[in-house]
Amino acid sequence: MCSPTAFIRGKAGLEPVMEDLTSIVWHDRERFTLTDITARTLEFEGKIVSMDLITHEIILVKN
């Protein structure tokens, strides 16, 4: 089973920020925590613009 990878969309294109995601926990509309299979976390402020369940990609943009 493949776990998704989160990418940040910027001026230079897509940059991977975290692989093998296991959870996304929203704190409010624009703040959430990503967690991977090793329990590493990333606090993110921005938005999820797309989630592709076939390619296992989550695209984020910063505020």
mmCIF file as Biopython writes it, N, C-alpha, C and O atoms, coordinates in Angstrom:
data_model
#
loop_
_atom_site.group_PDB
_atom_site.id
_atom_site.type_symbol
_atom_site.label_atom_id
_atom_site.label_alt_id
_atom_site.label_comp_id
_atom_site.label_asym_id
_atom_site.label_entity_id
_atom_site.label_seq_id
_atom_site.pdbx_PDB_ins_code
_atom_site.Cartn_x
_atom_site.Cartn_y
_atom_site.Cartn_z
_atom_site.occupancy
_atom_site.B_iso_or_equiv
_atom_site.auth_seq_id
_atom_site.auth_asym_id
_atom_site.pdbx_PDB_model_num
ATOM 1   N N  . MET A ? 1  ? 0.835  -1.174 0.000   1.0 0.0 1  A 1 
ATOM 2   C CA . MET A ? 1  ? 0.000  0.000  0.000   1.0 0.0 1  A 1 
ATOM 3   C C  . MET A ? 1  ? 0.887  1.247  0.000   1.0 0.0 1  A 1 
ATOM 4   O O  . MET A ? 1  ? 1.860  1.327  0.750   1.0 0.0 1  A 1 
ATOM 5   N N  . CYS A ? 2  ? 0.548  2.189  -0.826  1.0 0.0 2  A 1 
ATOM 6   C CA . CYS A ? 2  ? 1.329  3.426  -0.943  1.0 0.0 2  A 1 
ATOM 7   C C  . CYS A ? 2  ? 0.691  4.516  -0.093  1.0 0.0 2  A 1 
ATOM 8   O O  . CYS A ? 2  ? -0.530 4.665  -0.045  1.0 0.0 2  A 1 
ATOM 9   N N  . SER A ? 3  ? 1.554  5.270  0.571   1.0 0.0 3  A 1 
ATOM 10  C CA . SER A ? 3  ? 1.091  6.414  1.342   1.0 0.0 3  A 1 
ATOM 11  C C  . SER A ? 3  ? 1.370  7.677  0.547   1.0 0.0 3  A 1 
ATOM 12  O O  . SER A ? 3  ? 2.319  7.710  -0.237  1.0 0.0 3  A 1 
ATOM 13  N N  . PRO A ? 4  ? 0.572  8.709  0.730   1.0 0.0 4  A 1 
ATOM 14  C CA . PRO A ? 4  ? 0.731  9.916  -0.078  1.0 0.0 4  A 1 
ATOM 15  C C  . PRO A ? 4  ? 1.972  10.734 0.273   1.0 0.0 4  A 1 
ATOM 16  O O  . PRO A ? 4  ? 2.532  10.626 1.364   1.0 0.0 4  A 1 
ATOM 17  N N  . THR A ? 5  ? 2.373  11.546 -0.684  1.0 0.0 5  A 1 
ATOM 18  C CA . THR A ? 5  ? 3.449  12.514 -0.523  1.0 0.0 5  A 1 
ATOM 19  C C  . THR A ? 5  ? 2.833  13.898 -0.632  1.0 0.0 5  A 1 
ATOM 20  O O  . THR A ? 5  ? 1.986  14.146 -1.491  1.0 0.0 5  A 1 
ATOM 21  N N  . ALA A ? 6  ? 3.269  14.813 0.257   1.0 0.0 6  A 1 
ATOM 22  C CA . ALA A ? 6  ? 2.808  16.196 0.215   1.0 0.0 6  A 1 
ATOM 23  C C  . ALA A ? 6  ? 3.842  17.044 -0.515  1.0 0.0 6  A 1 
ATOM 24  O O  . ALA A ? 6  ? 5.044  16.923 -0.280  1.0 0.0 6  A 1 
ATOM 25  N N  . PHE A ? 7  ? 3.354  17.901 -1.399  1.0 0.0 7  A 1 
ATOM 26  C CA . PHE A ? 7  ? 4.187  18.818 -2.171  1.0 0.0 7  A 1 
ATOM 27  C C  . PHE A ? 7  ? 3.706  20.234 -1.929  1.0 0.0 7  A 1 
ATOM 28  O O  . PHE A ? 7  ? 2.509  20.468 -1.765  1.0 0.0 7  A 1 
ATOM 29  N N  . ILE A ? 8  ? 4.642  21.187 -1.906  1.0 0.0 8  A 1 
ATOM 30  C CA . ILE A ? 8  ? 4.274  22.602 -1.883  1.0 0.0 8  A 1 
ATOM 31  C C  . ILE A ? 8  ? 4.397  23.133 -3.295  1.0 0.0 8  A 1 
ATOM 32  O O  . ILE A ? 8  ? 5.423  22.953 -3.951  1.0 0.0 8  A 1 
ATOM 33  N N  . ARG A ? 9  ? 3.336  23.795 -3.763  1.0 0.0 9  A 1 
ATOM 34  C CA . ARG A ? 9  ? 3.365  24.419 -5.077  1.0 0.0 9  A 1 
ATOM 35  C C  . ARG A ? 9  ? 3.905  25.834 -4.917  1.0 0.0 9  A 1 
ATOM 36  O O  . ARG A ? 9  ? 3.355  26.647 -4.174  1.0 0.0 9  A 1 
ATOM 37  N N  . GLY A ? 10 ? 4.993  26.110 -5.630  1.0 0.0 10 A 1 
ATOM 38  C CA . GLY A ? 10 ? 5.602  27.431 -5.590  1.0 0.0 10 A 1 
ATOM 39  C C  . GLY A ? 10 ? 5.922  27.912 -6.986  1.0 0.0 10 A 1 
ATOM 40  O O  . GLY A ? 10 ? 5.486  27.319 -7.973  1.0 0.0 10 A 1 
ATOM 41  N N  . LYS A ? 11 ? 6.680  28.984 -7.069  1.0 0.0 11 A 1 
ATOM 42  C CA . LYS A ? 11 ? 7.044  29.557 -8.370  1.0 0.0 11 A 1 
ATOM 43  C C  . LYS A ? 11 ? 7.897  28.603 -9.193  1.0 0.0 11 A 1 
ATOM 44  O O  . LYS A ? 11 ? 7.826  28.615 -10.422 1.0 0.0 11 A 1 
ATOM 45  N N  . ALA A ? 12 ? 8.705  27.775 -8.530  1.0 0.0 12 A 1 
ATOM 46  C CA . ALA A ? 12 ? 9.596  26.842 -9.226  1.0 0.0 12 A 1 
ATOM 47  C C  . ALA A ? 12 ? 8.932  25.500 -9.517  1.0 0.0 12 A 1 
ATOM 48  O O  . ALA A ? 12 ? 9.579  24.596 -10.046 1.0 0.0 12 A 1 
ATOM 49  N N  . GLY A ? 13 ? 7.668  25.359 -9.185  1.0 0.0 13 A 1 
ATOM 50  C CA . GLY A ? 13 ? 6.970  24.099 -9.418  1.0 0.0 13 A 1 
ATOM 51  C C  . GLY A ? 13 ? 6.629  23.418 -8.110  1.0 0.0 13 A 1 
ATOM 52  O O  . GLY A ? 13 ? 6.381  24.079 -7.101  1.0 0.0 13 A 1 
ATOM 53  N N  . LEU A ? 14 ? 6.617  22.068 -8.131  1.0 0.0 14 A 1 
ATOM 54  C CA . LEU A ? 14 ? 6.265  21.297 -6.946  1.0 0.0 14 A 1 
ATOM 55  C C  . LEU A ? 14 ? 7.518  20.856 -6.205  1.0 0.0 14 A 1 
ATOM 56  O O  . LEU A ? 14 ? 8.452  20.322 -6.803  1.0 0.0 14 A 1 
ATOM 57  N N  . GLU A ? 15 ? 7.527  21.086 -4.891  1.0 0.0 15 A 1 
ATOM 58  C CA . GLU A ? 15 ? 8.645  20.677 -4.047  1.0 0.0 15 A 1 
ATOM 59  C C  . GLU A ? 15 ? 8.117  19.696 -2.996  1.0 0.0 15 A 1 
ATOM 60  O O  . GLU A ? 15 ? 7.225  20.051 -2.226  1.0 0.0 15 A 1 
ATOM 61  N N  . PRO A ? 16 ? 8.653  18.463 -2.948  1.0 0.0 16 A 1 
ATOM 62  C CA . PRO A ? 16 ? 8.180  17.519 -1.934  1.0 0.0 16 A 1 
ATOM 63  C C  . PRO A ? 16 ? 8.565  17.986 -0.534  1.0 0.0 16 A 1 
ATOM 64  O O  . PRO A ? 16 ? 9.692  18.430 -0.312  1.0 0.0 16 A 1 
ATOM 65  N N  . VAL A ? 17 ? 7.625  17.886 0.412   1.0 0.0 17 A 1 
ATOM 66  C CA . VAL A ? 17 ? 7.908  18.303 1.783   1.0 0.0 17 A 1 
ATOM 67  C C  . VAL A ? 17 ? 7.771  17.170 2.792   1.0 0.0 17 A 1 
ATOM 68  O O  . VAL A ? 17 ? 8.388  17.213 3.856   1.0 0.0 17 A 1 
ATOM 69  N N  . MET A ? 18 ? 6.966  16.153 2.469   1.0 0.0 18 A 1 
ATOM 70  C CA . MET A ? 18 ? 6.832  15.026 3.383   1.0 0.0 18 A 1 
ATOM 71  C C  . MET A ? 18 ? 6.272  13.830 2.624   1.0 0.0 18 A 1 
ATOM 72  O O  . MET A ? 18 ? 5.289  13.942 1.891   1.0 0.0 18 A 1 
ATOM 73  N N  . GLU A ? 19 ? 6.926  12.678 2.817   1.0 0.0 19 A 1 
ATOM 74  C CA . GLU A ? 19 ? 6.480  11.435 2.178   1.0 0.0 19 A 1 
ATOM 75  C C  . GLU A ? 19 ? 5.803  10.532 3.198   1.0 0.0 19 A 1 
ATOM 76  O O  . GLU A ? 19 ? 5.930  10.732 4.407   1.0 0.0 19 A 1 
ATOM 77  N N  . ASP A ? 20 ? 5.093  9.551  2.701   1.0 0.0 20 A 1 
ATOM 78  C CA . ASP A ? 20 ? 4.466  8.511  3.521   1.0 0.0 20 A 1 
ATOM 79  C C  . ASP A ? 20 ? 3.579  9.081  4.624   1.0 0.0 20 A 1 
ATOM 80  O O  . ASP A ? 20 ? 3.703  8.713  5.792   1.0 0.0 20 A 1 
ATOM 81  N N  . LEU A ? 21 ? 2.688  9.982  4.234   1.0 0.0 21 A 1 
ATOM 82  C CA . LEU A ? 21 ? 1.771  10.604 5.198   1.0 0.0 21 A 1 
ATOM 83  C C  . LEU A ? 21 ? 0.793  9.582  5.758   1.0 0.0 21 A 1 
ATOM 84  O O  . LEU A ? 21 ? 0.293  8.711  5.046   1.0 0.0 21 A 1 
ATOM 85  N N  . THR A ? 22 ? 0.539  9.715  7.044   1.0 0.0 22 A 1 
ATOM 86  C CA . THR A ? 22 ? -0.466 8.860  7.679   1.0 0.0 22 A 1 
ATOM 87  C C  . THR A ? 22 ? -1.661 9.653  8.176   1.0 0.0 22 A 1 
ATOM 88  O O  . THR A ? 22 ? -2.752 9.102  8.321   1.0 0.0 22 A 1 
ATOM 89  N N  . SER A ? 23 ? -1.467 10.965 8.443   1.0 0.0 23 A 1 
ATOM 90  C CA . SER A ? 23 ? -2.617 11.751 8.907   1.0 0.0 23 A 1 
ATOM 91  C C  . SER A ? 23 ? -2.427 13.237 8.635   1.0 0.0 23 A 1 
ATOM 92  O O  . SER A ? 23 ? -1.313 13.745 8.505   1.0 0.0 23 A 1 
ATOM 93  N N  . ILE A ? 24 ? -3.575 13.906 8.557   1.0 0.0 24 A 1 
ATOM 94  C CA . ILE A ? 24 ? -3.649 15.364 8.470   1.0 0.0 24 A 1 
ATOM 95  C C  . ILE A ? 24 ? -4.664 15.793 9.516   1.0 0.0 24 A 1 
ATOM 96  O O  . ILE A ? 24 ? -5.813 15.352 9.498   1.0 0.0 24 A 1 
ATOM 97  N N  . VAL A ? 25 ? -4.233 16.656 10.429  1.0 0.0 25 A 1 
ATOM 98  C CA . VAL A ? 25 ? -5.124 17.144 11.482  1.0 0.0 25 A 1 
ATOM 99  C C  . VAL A ? 25 ? -5.253 18.653 11.323  1.0 0.0 25 A 1 
ATOM 100 O O  . VAL A ? 25 ? -4.268 19.386 11.411  1.0 0.0 25 A 1 
ATOM 101 N N  . TRP A ? 26 ? -6.496 19.111 11.086  1.0 0.0 26 A 1 
ATOM 102 C CA . TRP A ? 26 ? -6.749 20.544 10.934  1.0 0.0 26 A 1 
ATOM 103 C C  . TRP A ? 26 ? -6.916 21.184 12.298  1.0 0.0 26 A 1 
ATOM 104 O O  . TRP A ? 26 ? -7.589 20.649 13.178  1.0 0.0 26 A 1 
ATOM 105 N N  . HIS A ? 27 ? -6.274 22.367 12.458  1.0 0.0 27 A 1 
ATOM 106 C CA . HIS A ? 27 ? -6.434 23.153 13.682  1.0 0.0 27 A 1 
ATOM 107 C C  . HIS A ? 27 ? -7.447 24.269 13.457  1.0 0.0 27 A 1 
ATOM 108 O O  . HIS A ? 27 ? -8.166 24.666 14.373  1.0 0.0 27 A 1 
ATOM 109 N N  . ASP A ? 28 ? -7.492 24.760 12.244  1.0 0.0 28 A 1 
ATOM 110 C CA . ASP A ? 28 ? -8.508 25.707 11.791  1.0 0.0 28 A 1 
ATOM 111 C C  . ASP A ? 28 ? -8.495 25.649 10.271  1.0 0.0 28 A 1 
ATOM 112 O O  . ASP A ? 28 ? -7.934 24.712 9.703   1.0 0.0 28 A 1 
ATOM 113 N N  . ARG A ? 29 ? -9.090 26.610 9.607   1.0 0.0 29 A 1 
ATOM 114 C CA . ARG A ? 29 ? -9.238 26.543 8.143   1.0 0.0 29 A 1 
ATOM 115 C C  . ARG A ? 29 ? -7.919 26.544 7.384   1.0 0.0 29 A 1 
ATOM 116 O O  . ARG A ? 29 ? -7.850 26.013 6.276   1.0 0.0 29 A 1 
ATOM 117 N N  . GLU A ? 30 ? -6.873 27.130 7.955   1.0 0.0 30 A 1 
ATOM 118 C CA . GLU A ? 30 ? -5.621 27.261 7.218   1.0 0.0 30 A 1 
ATOM 119 C C  . GLU A ? 30 ? -4.393 26.809 7.994   1.0 0.0 30 A 1 
ATOM 120 O O  . GLU A ? 30 ? -3.273 27.146 7.612   1.0 0.0 30 A 1 
ATOM 121 N N  . ARG A ? 31 ? -4.572 26.063 9.063   1.0 0.0 31 A 1 
ATOM 122 C CA . ARG A ? 31 ? -3.438 25.513 9.811   1.0 0.0 31 A 1 
ATOM 123 C C  . ARG A ? 31 ? -3.700 24.037 10.070  1.0 0.0 31 A 1 
ATOM 124 O O  . ARG A ? 31 ? -4.768 23.657 10.549  1.0 0.0 31 A 1 
ATOM 125 N N  . PHE A ? 32 ? -2.720 23.217 9.751   1.0 0.0 32 A 1 
ATOM 126 C CA . PHE A ? 32 ? -2.872 21.794 9.994   1.0 0.0 32 A 1 
ATOM 127 C C  . PHE A ? 32 ? -1.513 21.144 10.230  1.0 0.0 32 A 1 
ATOM 128 O O  . PHE A ? 32 ? -0.468 21.727 9.941   1.0 0.0 32 A 1 
ATOM 129 N N  . THR A ? 33 ? -1.551 19.935 10.757  1.0 0.0 33 A 1 
ATOM 130 C CA . THR A ? 33 ? -0.352 19.163 11.042  1.0 0.0 33 A 1 
ATOM 131 C C  . THR A ? 33 ? -0.352 17.913 10.178  1.0 0.0 33 A 1 
ATOM 132 O O  . THR A ? 33 ? -1.327 17.162 10.149  1.0 0.0 33 A 1 
ATOM 133 N N  . LEU A ? 34 ? 0.752  17.698 9.477   1.0 0.0 34 A 1 
ATOM 134 C CA . LEU A ? 34 ? 0.956  16.479 8.697   1.0 0.0 34 A 1 
ATOM 135 C C  . LEU A ? 34 ? 1.814  15.534 9.534   1.0 0.0 34 A 1 
ATOM 136 O O  . LEU A ? 34 ? 2.747  15.977 10.204  1.0 0.0 34 A 1 
ATOM 137 N N  . THR A ? 35 ? 1.511  14.248 9.502   1.0 0.0 35 A 1 
ATOM 138 C CA . THR A ? 35 ? 2.295  13.243 10.224  1.0 0.0 35 A 1 
ATOM 139 C C  . THR A ? 35 ? 2.630  12.114 9.268   1.0 0.0 35 A 1 
ATOM 140 O O  . THR A ? 35 ? 1.781  11.677 8.492   1.0 0.0 35 A 1 
ATOM 141 N N  . ASP A ? 36 ? 3.898  11.632 9.325   1.0 0.0 36 A 1 
ATOM 142 C CA . ASP A ? 36 ? 4.304  10.529 8.449   1.0 0.0 36 A 1 
ATOM 143 C C  . ASP A ? 36 ? 4.387  9.217  9.234   1.0 0.0 36 A 1 
ATOM 144 O O  . ASP A ? 36 ? 4.089  9.185  10.427  1.0 0.0 36 A 1 
ATOM 145 N N  . ILE A ? 37 ? 4.791  8.142  8.564   1.0 0.0 37 A 1 
ATOM 146 C CA . ILE A ? 37 ? 4.791  6.815  9.191   1.0 0.0 37 A 1 
ATOM 147 C C  . ILE A ? 37 ? 5.817  6.676  10.307  1.0 0.0 37 A 1 
ATOM 148 O O  . ILE A ? 37 ? 5.733  5.738  11.099  1.0 0.0 37 A 1 
ATOM 149 N N  . THR A ? 38 ? 6.780  7.584  10.390  1.0 0.0 38 A 1 
ATOM 150 C CA . THR A ? 38 ? 7.772  7.542  11.478  1.0 0.0 38 A 1 
ATOM 151 C C  . THR A ? 38 ? 7.382  8.476  12.622  1.0 0.0 38 A 1 
ATOM 152 O O  . THR A ? 38 ? 8.174  8.683  13.542  1.0 0.0 38 A 1 
ATOM 153 N N  . ALA A ? 39 ? 6.186  9.037  12.582  1.0 0.0 39 A 1 
ATOM 154 C CA . ALA A ? 39 ? 5.636  9.958  13.578  1.0 0.0 39 A 1 
ATOM 155 C C  . ALA A ? 39 ? 6.282  11.344 13.513  1.0 0.0 39 A 1 
ATOM 156 O O  . ALA A ? 39 ? 6.097  12.149 14.425  1.0 0.0 39 A 1 
ATOM 157 N N  . ARG A ? 40 ? 7.030  11.632 12.457  1.0 0.0 40 A 1 
ATOM 158 C CA . ARG A ? 40 ? 7.546  12.988 12.252  1.0 0.0 40 A 1 
ATOM 159 C C  . ARG A ? 40 ? 6.372  13.878 11.874  1.0 0.0 40 A 1 
ATOM 160 O O  . ARG A ? 40 ? 5.490  13.464 11.122  1.0 0.0 40 A 1 
ATOM 161 N N  . THR A ? 41 ? 6.361  15.103 12.398  1.0 0.0 41 A 1 
ATOM 162 C CA . THR A ? 41 ? 5.250  16.013 12.118  1.0 0.0 41 A 1 
ATOM 163 C C  . THR A ? 41 ? 5.748  17.280 11.440  1.0 0.0 41 A 1 
ATOM 164 O O  . THR A ? 41 ? 6.912  17.662 11.558  1.0 0.0 41 A 1 
ATOM 165 N N  . LEU A ? 42 ? 4.836  17.910 10.733  1.0 0.0 42 A 1 
ATOM 166 C CA . LEU A ? 42 ? 5.106  19.181 10.074  1.0 0.0 42 A 1 
ATOM 167 C C  . LEU A ? 42 ? 3.885  20.060 10.267  1.0 0.0 42 A 1 
ATOM 168 O O  . LEU A ? 42 ? 2.788  19.724 9.819   1.0 0.0 42 A 1 
ATOM 169 N N  . GLU A ? 43 ? 4.082  21.193 10.939  1.0 0.0 43 A 1 
ATOM 170 C CA . GLU A ? 43 ? 3.020  22.181 11.083  1.0 0.0 43 A 1 
ATOM 171 C C  . GLU A ? 43 ? 3.003  23.008 9.801   1.0 0.0 43 A 1 
ATOM 172 O O  . GLU A ? 43 ? 4.049  23.476 9.352   1.0 0.0 43 A 1 
ATOM 173 N N  . PHE A ? 44 ? 1.829  23.190 9.214   1.0 0.0 44 A 1 
ATOM 174 C CA . PHE A ? 44 ? 1.731  23.901 7.945   1.0 0.0 44 A 1 
ATOM 175 C C  . PHE A ? 44 ? 0.639  24.940 8.021   1.0 0.0 44 A 1 
ATOM 176 O O  . PHE A ? 44 ? -0.445 24.684 8.545   1.0 0.0 44 A 1 
ATOM 177 N N  . GLU A ? 45 ? 0.935  26.124 7.490   1.0 0.0 45 A 1 
ATOM 178 C CA . GLU A ? 45 ? -0.062 27.184 7.393   1.0 0.0 45 A 1 
ATOM 179 C C  . GLU A ? 45 ? -0.274 27.478 5.918   1.0 0.0 45 A 1 
ATOM 180 O O  . GLU A ? 45 ? 0.626  27.975 5.241   1.0 0.0 45 A 1 
ATOM 181 N N  . GLY A ? 46 ? -1.441 27.177 5.432   1.0 0.0 46 A 1 
ATOM 182 C CA . GLY A ? 46 ? -1.768 27.345 4.024   1.0 0.0 46 A 1 
ATOM 183 C C  . GLY A ? 46 ? -3.022 26.564 3.698   1.0 0.0 46 A 1 
ATOM 184 O O  . GLY A ? 46 ? -3.914 26.410 4.533   1.0 0.0 46 A 1 
ATOM 185 N N  . LYS A ? 47 ? -3.079 26.073 2.472   1.0 0.0 47 A 1 
ATOM 186 C CA . LYS A ? 47 ? -4.268 25.339 2.026   1.0 0.0 47 A 1 
ATOM 187 C C  . LYS A ? 47 ? -3.866 24.106 1.247   1.0 0.0 47 A 1 
ATOM 188 O O  . LYS A ? 47 ? -2.808 24.059 0.620   1.0 0.0 47 A 1 
ATOM 189 N N  . ILE A ? 48 ? -4.731 23.112 1.299   1.0 0.0 48 A 1 
ATOM 190 C CA . ILE A ? 48 ? -4.608 21.946 0.424   1.0 0.0 48 A 1 
ATOM 191 C C  . ILE A ? 48 ? -5.406 22.282 -0.825  1.0 0.0 48 A 1 
ATOM 192 O O  . ILE A ? 48 ? -6.612 22.518 -0.746  1.0 0.0 48 A 1 
ATOM 193 N N  . VAL A ? 49 ? -4.741 22.305 -1.983  1.0 0.0 49 A 1 
ATOM 194 C CA . VAL A ? 49 ? -5.455 22.650 -3.212  1.0 0.0 49 A 1 
ATOM 195 C C  . VAL A ? 49 ? -5.906 21.413 -3.974  1.0 0.0 49 A 1 
ATOM 196 O O  . VAL A ? 49 ? -6.838 21.482 -4.775  1.0 0.0 49 A 1 
ATOM 197 N N  . SER A ? 50 ? -5.247 20.272 -3.728  1.0 0.0 50 A 1 
ATOM 198 C CA . SER A ? 50 ? -5.723 19.048 -4.356  1.0 0.0 50 A 1 
ATOM 199 C C  . SER A ? 50 ? -5.178 17.821 -3.645  1.0 0.0 50 A 1 
ATOM 200 O O  . SER A ? 50 ? -4.105 17.849 -3.041  1.0 0.0 50 A 1 
ATOM 201 N N  . MET A ? 51 ? -5.949 16.742 -3.734  1.0 0.0 51 A 1 
ATOM 202 C CA . MET A ? 51 ? -5.535 15.428 -3.252  1.0 0.0 51 A 1 
ATOM 203 C C  . MET A ? 51 ? -5.872 14.435 -4.344  1.0 0.0 51 A 1 
ATOM 204 O O  . MET A ? 51 ? -7.036 14.279 -4.713  1.0 0.0 51 A 1 
ATOM 205 N N  . ASP A ? 52 ? -4.855 13.762 -4.861  1.0 0.0 52 A 1 
ATOM 206 C CA . ASP A ? 52 ? -5.067 12.769 -5.904  1.0 0.0 52 A 1 
ATOM 207 C C  . ASP A ? 52 ? -4.868 11.386 -5.294  1.0 0.0 52 A 1 
ATOM 208 O O  . ASP A ? 52 ? -3.754 11.023 -4.916  1.0 0.0 52 A 1 
ATOM 209 N N  . LEU A ? 53 ? -5.941 10.624 -5.199  1.0 0.0 53 A 1 
ATOM 210 C CA . LEU A ? 53 ? -5.881 9.318  -4.555  1.0 0.0 53 A 1 
ATOM 211 C C  . LEU A ? 53 ? -5.285 8.237  -5.456  1.0 0.0 53 A 1 
ATOM 212 O O  . LEU A ? 53 ? -4.927 7.164  -4.971  1.0 0.0 53 A 1 
ATOM 213 N N  . ILE A ? 54 ? -5.175 8.500  -6.742  1.0 0.0 54 A 1 
ATOM 214 C CA . ILE A ? 54 ? -4.543 7.542  -7.658  1.0 0.0 54 A 1 
ATOM 215 C C  . ILE A ? 54 ? -3.024 7.684  -7.625  1.0 0.0 54 A 1 
ATOM 216 O O  . ILE A ? 54 ? -2.311 6.686  -7.521  1.0 0.0 54 A 1 
ATOM 217 N N  . THR A ? 55 ? -2.525 8.919  -7.712  1.0 0.0 55 A 1 
ATOM 218 C CA . THR A ? 55 ? -1.076 9.144  -7.727  1.0 0.0 55 A 1 
ATOM 219 C C  . THR A ? 55 ? -0.503 9.368  -6.330  1.0 0.0 55 A 1 
ATOM 220 O O  . THR A ? 55 ? 0.712  9.492  -6.172  1.0 0.0 55 A 1 
ATOM 221 N N  . HIS A ? 56 ? -1.368 9.421  -5.317  1.0 0.0 56 A 1 
ATOM 222 C CA . HIS A ? 56 ? -0.951 9.582  -3.915  1.0 0.0 56 A 1 
ATOM 223 C C  . HIS A ? 56 ? -0.224 10.902 -3.694  1.0 0.0 56 A 1 
ATOM 224 O O  . HIS A ? 56 ? 0.795  10.946 -3.006  1.0 0.0 56 A 1 
ATOM 225 N N  . GLU A ? 57 ? -0.748 11.977 -4.276  1.0 0.0 57 A 1 
ATOM 226 C CA . GLU A ? 57 ? -0.142 13.294 -4.152  1.0 0.0 57 A 1 
ATOM 227 C C  . GLU A ? 57 ? -1.114 14.269 -3.501  1.0 0.0 57 A 1 
ATOM 228 O O  . GLU A ? 57 ? -2.296 14.326 -3.841  1.0 0.0 57 A 1 
ATOM 229 N N  . ILE A ? 58 ? -0.575 15.039 -2.549  1.0 0.0 58 A 1 
ATOM 230 C CA . ILE A ? 58 ? -1.330 16.108 -1.906  1.0 0.0 58 A 1 
ATOM 231 C C  . ILE A ? 58 ? -0.577 17.393 -2.216  1.0 0.0 58 A 1 
ATOM 232 O O  . ILE A ? 58 ? 0.611  17.512 -1.915  1.0 0.0 58 A 1 
ATOM 233 N N  . ILE A ? 59 ? -1.278 18.364 -2.826  1.0 0.0 59 A 1 
ATOM 234 C CA . ILE A ? 59 ? -0.637 19.626 -3.228  1.0 0.0 59 A 1 
ATOM 235 C C  . ILE A ? 59 ? -1.059 20.714 -2.253  1.0 0.0 59 A 1 
ATOM 236 O O  . ILE A ? 59 ? -2.248 20.938 -2.027  1.0 0.0 59 A 1 
ATOM 237 N N  . LEU A ? 60 ? -0.060 21.390 -1.675  1.0 0.0 60 A 1 
ATOM 238 C CA . LEU A ? 60 ? -0.271 22.446 -0.694  1.0 0.0 60 A 1 
ATOM 239 C C  . LEU A ? 60 ? 0.193  23.784 -1.270  1.0 0.0 60 A 1 
ATOM 240 O O  . LEU A ? 60 ? 1.065  23.818 -2.139  1.0 0.0 60 A 1 
ATOM 241 N N  . VAL A ? 61 ? -0.382 24.873 -0.791  1.0 0.0 61 A 1 
ATOM 242 C CA . VAL A ? 61 ? 0.123  26.222 -1.088  1.0 0.0 61 A 1 
ATOM 243 C C  . VAL A ? 61 ? 0.210  26.965 0.229   1.0 0.0 61 A 1 
ATOM 244 O O  . VAL A ? 61 ? -0.660 26.843 1.091   1.0 0.0 61 A 1 
ATOM 245 N N  . LYS A ? 62 ? 1.286  27.746 0.371   1.0 0.0 62 A 1 
ATOM 246 C CA . LYS A ? 62 ? 1.462  28.547 1.584   1.0 0.0 62 A 1 
ATOM 247 C C  . LYS A ? 62 ? 0.634  29.816 1.480   1.0 0.0 62 A 1 
ATOM 248 O O  . LYS A ? 62 ? 0.331  30.296 0.388   1.0 0.0 62 A 1 
ATOM 249 N N  . ASN A ? 63 ? 0.279  30.345 2.634   1.0 0.0 63 A 1 
ATOM 250 C CA . ASN A ? 63 ? -0.449 31.625 2.676   1.0 0.0 63 A 1 
ATOM 251 C C  . ASN A ? 63 ? 0.454  32.745 2.262   1.0 0.0 63 A 1 
ATOM 252 O O  . ASN A ? 63 ? 0.030  33.901 2.232   1.0 0.0 63 A 1 
#
